[in-house]
Amino acid sequence: EEFLEGEEASFFALCDGERAIPLATAQDHKQVGEGDTGPNTGGMGAYSPAPVMSDEMCQRTMDEIITPTIKAMKAAGTPYRGVLFAGLMITGSGPQLIEYNVRFGDPECQVLMMRLKSDLVELLDAAASGNLAGCEPEWSTRTALTVVMATKGYPGLYEKGSVISGVDEAGAVSGVEVFHAGTAVSGDDLVAAGGRVLNITGIGRDVLTARNRAYEGVAKISWPDGFYRSDIGWRALERETDKQD
């Protein structure tokens, strides 16, 4: 196998069996600890767009990876309709494909949905019926960032049933949406029912604004048995700061 050096990014496309249209890009934080350390998880946070994915990189990804895949699948008699999630490594020579998933990512989907201005159902219906020709999804130019709140112990052993409060207050913060994952209702209480439990997602004009809003939402939530990473988006924030300097 080839050893690749670079920065990972997620690229999403929608396919109708004949063609593919680009959706958006994202980057996630897989590891449980600050500074991207510790065991891998399903994802502790994400942001979109991915700064490493320039217009050139997006076009190359479509031309060199996505479109040839769709054409080859059709030629093989197995046309693909649906979401195609390309896990990429952006190297010095350009985008390299690490893996494909045939789904939206979690928590990448949350930040994509915050930025999507078009009707998702119409896009998915067009893909399913083979009618993506002429479809051009409209995206907000703003940045979205999500912070995952998880149960203490995750990704190892953890307890279920701890009480969570303040979710409505978090969702009332300007530019913030709270997406539920491993939650349940017990009596009058919202309780944790899984490892990754809540996704506090902010949107703003840049990474810093989106990040600040997301963490303002996190601060509204009272959950002694939960934890989260306080450095989501650190790499994008550094790149944004360097650009301003």
CSV table of C-alpha atoms in Angstrom, one decimal:
chain,number,residue,atom,x,y,z
A,1,GLU,CA,0.0,0.0,0.0
A,2,GLU,CA,1.1,3.6,-0.7
A,3,PHE,CA,1.8,5.7,2.4
A,4,LEU,CA,0.1,9.1,2.0
A,5,GLU,CA,1.1,12.3,3.7
A,6,GLY,CA,-1.3,15.2,3.8
A,7,GLU,CA,-4.6,16.5,5.3
A,8,GLU,CA,-7.8,14.5,5.4
A,9,ALA,CA,-11.1,15.9,4.1
A,10,SER,CA,-14.5,14.6,3.3
A,11,PHE,CA,-16.1,15.3,-0.1
A,12,PHE,CA,-19.8,14.6,-0.8
A,13,ALA,CA,-21.5,14.1,-4.2
A,14,LEU,CA,-25.0,13.1,-5.2
A,15,CYS,CA,-25.4,10.5,-8.0
A,16,ASP,CA,-28.3,9.5,-10.2
A,17,GLY,CA,-26.7,6.5,-12.0
A,18,GLU,CA,-25.6,8.6,-15.0
A,19,ARG,CA,-24.0,11.6,-13.4
A,20,ALA,CA,-22.8,13.1,-10.2
A,21,ILE,CA,-23.1,16.6,-8.8
A,22,PRO,CA,-20.9,18.0,-6.0
A,23,LEU,CA,-22.5,18.7,-2.7
A,24,ALA,CA,-20.0,20.2,-0.2
A,25,THR,CA,-16.9,19.5,1.8
A,26,ALA,CA,-16.2,19.0,5.5
A,27,GLN,CA,-13.5,17.9,7.9
A,28,ASP,CA,-14.2,16.0,11.1
A,29,HIS,CA,-12.3,15.2,14.3
A,30,LYS,CA,-12.2,11.4,14.8
A,31,GLN,CA,-10.1,11.2,18.0
A,32,VAL,CA,-11.6,11.6,21.4
A,33,GLY,CA,-8.9,13.8,22.9
A,34,GLU,CA,-7.9,17.4,22.6
A,35,GLY,CA,-5.4,18.0,19.8
A,36,ASP,CA,-6.6,15.0,17.9
A,37,THR,CA,-5.2,12.5,20.4
A,38,GLY,CA,-6.5,9.2,21.9
A,39,PRO,CA,-8.7,6.5,20.5
A,40,ASN,CA,-10.8,7.0,17.4
A,41,THR,CA,-14.5,7.6,17.7
A,42,GLY,CA,-17.4,8.0,15.3
A,43,GLY,CA,-16.6,11.7,15.3
A,44,MET,CA,-16.3,14.4,18.0
A,45,GLY,CA,-17.0,17.4,15.8
A,46,ALA,CA,-16.8,18.7,12.3
A,47,TYR,CA,-16.9,21.8,10.2
A,48,SER,CA,-17.8,22.8,6.6
A,49,PRO,CA,-16.5,23.9,4.2
A,50,ALA,CA,-13.1,22.3,4.5
A,51,PRO,CA,-10.5,25.0,4.0
A,52,VAL,CA,-8.0,22.6,2.4
A,53,MET,CA,-10.6,21.9,-0.4
A,54,SER,CA,-10.0,24.8,-2.7
A,55,ASP,CA,-12.1,25.2,-5.9
A,56,GLU,CA,-9.3,23.5,-7.8
A,57,MET,CA,-9.2,20.5,-5.4
A,58,CYS,CA,-13.0,20.1,-5.6
A,59,GLN,CA,-12.9,20.1,-9.4
A,60,ARG,CA,-10.0,17.7,-9.4
A,61,THR,CA,-11.9,15.4,-7.0
A,62,MET,CA,-14.9,15.4,-9.4
A,63,ASP,CA,-12.8,14.9,-12.5
A,64,GLU,CA,-10.3,12.4,-11.2
A,65,ILE,CA,-12.2,10.4,-8.6
A,66,ILE,CA,-16.0,10.8,-8.5
A,67,THR,CA,-17.0,11.0,-12.2
A,68,PRO,CA,-14.7,8.0,-13.3
A,69,THR,CA,-16.3,6.0,-10.5
A,70,ILE,CA,-19.8,6.7,-11.6
A,71,LYS,CA,-19.0,6.0,-15.2
A,72,ALA,CA,-17.3,2.7,-14.3
A,73,MET,CA,-20.2,1.5,-12.1
A,74,LYS,CA,-22.6,2.2,-15.0
A,75,ALA,CA,-20.4,0.4,-17.4
A,76,ALA,CA,-20.2,-2.6,-15.0
A,77,GLY,CA,-24.0,-2.8,-15.0
A,78,THR,CA,-24.3,-1.5,-11.4
A,79,PRO,CA,-25.2,2.1,-11.7
A,80,TYR,CA,-25.2,3.9,-8.4
A,81,ARG,CA,-27.9,6.3,-7.2
A,82,GLY,CA,-27.5,8.1,-3.9
A,83,VAL,CA,-25.0,9.9,-1.7
A,84,LEU,CA,-21.3,9.2,-2.4
A,85,PHE,CA,-18.9,10.2,0.5
A,86,ALA,CA,-15.3,10.3,-0.6
A,87,GLY,CA,-12.7,10.2,2.3
A,88,LEU,CA,-9.7,12.0,0.8
A,89,MET,CA,-6.1,12.7,1.7
A,90,ILE,CA,-5.0,16.0,0.2
A,91,THR,CA,-1.4,15.4,-0.7
A,92,GLY,CA,1.3,17.6,-2.4
A,93,SER,CA,0.2,16.0,-5.7
A,94,GLY,CA,-3.5,16.5,-5.2
A,95,PRO,CA,-6.5,14.6,-3.8
A,96,GLN,CA,-6.1,10.9,-3.2
A,97,LEU,CA,-9.0,8.6,-2.4
A,98,ILE,CA,-8.8,6.7,0.9
A,99,GLU,CA,-12.3,5.3,1.1
A,100,TYR,CA,-15.9,5.5,-0.1
A,101,ASN,CA,-19.0,5.5,2.0
A,102,VAL,CA,-22.5,5.4,0.5
A,103,ARG,CA,-24.1,7.7,3.1
A,104,PHE,CA,-23.8,11.1,4.7
A,105,GLY,CA,-21.2,11.2,7.5
A,106,ASP,CA,-22.0,11.8,11.1
A,107,PRO,CA,-21.3,14.5,12.3
A,108,GLU,CA,-20.4,15.8,8.8
A,109,CYS,CA,-24.1,15.7,7.7
A,110,GLN,CA,-25.1,18.2,10.5
A,111,VAL,CA,-22.7,20.9,9.2
A,112,LEU,CA,-23.7,20.2,5.6
A,113,MET,CA,-27.4,20.6,6.4
A,114,MET,CA,-26.8,23.9,8.1
A,115,ARG,CA,-25.3,25.3,4.9
A,116,LEU,CA,-27.7,23.8,2.4
A,117,LYS,CA,-30.2,26.3,1.1
A,118,SER,CA,-31.8,24.1,-1.5
A,119,ASP,CA,-34.6,21.6,-0.7
A,120,LEU,CA,-32.8,18.3,0.3
A,121,VAL,CA,-35.9,16.2,-0.5
A,122,GLU,CA,-36.1,17.5,-4.1
A,123,LEU,CA,-32.4,16.7,-4.6
A,124,LEU,CA,-32.7,13.2,-3.2
A,125,ASP,CA,-35.8,12.6,-5.3
A,126,ALA,CA,-34.0,13.8,-8.4
A,127,ALA,CA,-31.1,11.4,-7.7
A,128,ALA,CA,-33.4,8.4,-7.1
A,129,SER,CA,-35.3,9.1,-10.3
A,130,GLY,CA,-32.2,9.7,-12.5
A,131,ASN,CA,-33.0,13.4,-13.0
A,132,LEU,CA,-30.0,15.3,-11.6
A,133,ALA,CA,-29.2,16.9,-14.9
A,134,GLY,CA,-29.4,20.7,-14.4
A,135,CYS,CA,-29.6,20.4,-10.6
A,136,GLU,CA,-27.3,22.9,-8.8
A,137,PRO,CA,-27.6,22.8,-5.1
A,138,GLU,CA,-27.4,26.3,-3.5
A,139,TRP,CA,-25.1,26.6,-0.5
A,140,SER,CA,-24.5,29.3,2.1
A,141,THR,CA,-21.0,30.7,1.9
A,142,ARG,CA,-21.0,30.7,5.7
A,143,THR,CA,-19.1,28.2,7.9
A,144,ALA,CA,-20.9,25.7,10.0
A,145,LEU,CA,-19.2,23.9,13.0
A,146,THR,CA,-20.6,21.2,15.2
A,147,VAL,CA,-19.5,20.0,18.7
A,148,VAL,CA,-20.4,16.5,19.7
A,149,MET,CA,-21.3,16.0,23.4
A,150,ALA,CA,-20.7,12.4,24.4
A,151,THR,CA,-21.2,10.3,27.6
A,152,LYS,CA,-18.2,10.0,29.9
A,153,GLY,CA,-16.4,6.8,29.1
A,154,TYR,CA,-17.1,6.9,25.4
A,155,PRO,CA,-15.7,5.4,23.1
A,156,GLY,CA,-15.2,2.7,25.8
A,157,LEU,CA,-17.8,1.7,28.4
A,158,TYR,CA,-20.4,4.2,29.5
A,159,GLU,CA,-23.5,4.4,31.5
A,160,LYS,CA,-26.9,5.3,30.0
A,161,GLY,CA,-29.8,7.2,31.6
A,162,SER,CA,-28.0,10.4,32.9
A,163,VAL,CA,-30.2,13.5,32.9
A,164,ILE,CA,-29.6,16.3,30.4
A,165,SER,CA,-31.0,19.9,30.8
A,166,GLY,CA,-30.6,23.2,28.9
A,167,VAL,CA,-31.1,21.8,25.4
A,168,ASP,CA,-33.8,24.3,24.6
A,169,GLU,CA,-31.7,27.2,25.9
A,170,ALA,CA,-28.8,26.0,23.7
A,171,GLY,CA,-31.1,25.9,20.6
A,172,ALA,CA,-32.2,29.5,21.4
A,173,VAL,CA,-28.7,30.8,20.9
A,174,SER,CA,-28.5,32.9,17.6
A,175,GLY,CA,-27.2,30.7,14.8
A,176,VAL,CA,-27.3,27.5,16.7
A,177,GLU,CA,-29.2,24.2,16.1
A,178,VAL,CA,-29.1,21.2,18.4
A,179,PHE,CA,-29.2,17.8,16.6
A,180,HIS,CA,-30.1,14.9,18.8
A,181,ALA,CA,-28.3,11.5,18.5
A,182,GLY,CA,-28.2,9.2,21.5
A,183,THR,CA,-31.1,10.7,23.5
A,184,ALA,CA,-34.3,9.4,25.0
A,185,VAL,CA,-37.2,10.7,27.1
A,186,SER,CA,-37.7,9.2,30.6
A,187,GLY,CA,-40.7,10.7,32.3
A,188,ASP,CA,-40.2,14.4,32.1
A,189,ASP,CA,-36.4,14.2,31.6
A,190,LEU,CA,-34.2,14.1,28.6
A,191,VAL,CA,-31.6,11.4,29.2
A,192,ALA,CA,-28.5,10.0,27.5
A,193,ALA,CA,-29.1,6.8,25.6
A,194,GLY,CA,-25.9,6.3,23.7
A,195,GLY,CA,-22.2,7.3,23.4
A,196,ARG,CA,-22.5,10.3,21.1
A,197,VAL,CA,-25.6,12.1,22.4
A,198,LEU,CA,-25.9,15.7,21.1
A,199,ASN,CA,-24.6,17.8,18.3
A,200,ILE,CA,-24.4,21.5,19.0
A,201,THR,CA,-24.0,23.2,15.7
A,202,GLY,CA,-23.3,26.9,15.0
A,203,ILE,CA,-23.2,28.8,11.7
A,204,GLY,CA,-21.5,32.1,11.1
A,205,ARG,CA,-19.5,34.2,8.6
A,206,ASP,CA,-16.3,32.4,9.4
A,207,VAL,CA,-14.8,29.6,11.5
A,208,LEU,CA,-14.3,31.7,14.6
A,209,THR,CA,-18.0,32.9,14.6
A,210,ALA,CA,-19.4,29.5,14.0
A,211,ARG,CA,-17.2,28.0,16.6
A,212,ASN,CA,-18.0,30.6,19.2
A,213,ARG,CA,-21.7,30.2,18.6
A,214,ALA,CA,-21.5,26.4,18.9
A,215,TYR,CA,-19.6,26.6,22.2
A,216,GLU,CA,-22.0,29.2,23.5
A,217,GLY,CA,-24.7,26.6,22.9
A,218,VAL,CA,-22.7,23.9,24.7
A,219,ALA,CA,-22.3,26.2,27.7
A,220,LYS,CA,-26.1,26.3,28.1
A,221,ILE,CA,-26.3,22.6,28.6
A,222,SER,CA,-26.1,21.0,32.0
A,223,TRP,CA,-25.0,17.4,31.9
A,224,PRO,CA,-22.5,16.3,34.6
A,225,ASP,CA,-22.1,12.9,32.9
A,226,GLY,CA,-21.2,14.3,29.5
A,227,PHE,CA,-18.0,15.6,27.9
A,228,TYR,CA,-16.9,17.3,24.7
A,229,ARG,CA,-13.7,18.5,23.0
A,230,SER,CA,-13.0,22.2,23.4
A,231,ASP,CA,-10.8,22.5,20.3
A,232,ILE,CA,-13.1,21.6,17.4
A,233,GLY,CA,-12.0,23.4,14.3
A,234,TRP,CA,-8.5,24.2,15.6
A,235,ARG,CA,-6.7,23.5,12.3
A,236,ALA,CA,-9.2,25.6,10.3
A,237,LEU,CA,-9.0,28.4,12.9
A,238,GLU,CA,-5.2,28.5,12.6
A,239,ARG,CA,-5.5,28.7,8.8
A,240,GLU,CA,-8.1,31.4,9.1
A,241,THR,CA,-5.9,33.4,11.5
A,242,ASP,CA,-2.8,33.0,9.3
A,243,LYS,CA,-4.7,34.3,6.3
A,244,GLN,CA,-5.8,37.4,8.2
A,245,ASP,CA,-2.2,38.1,9.3
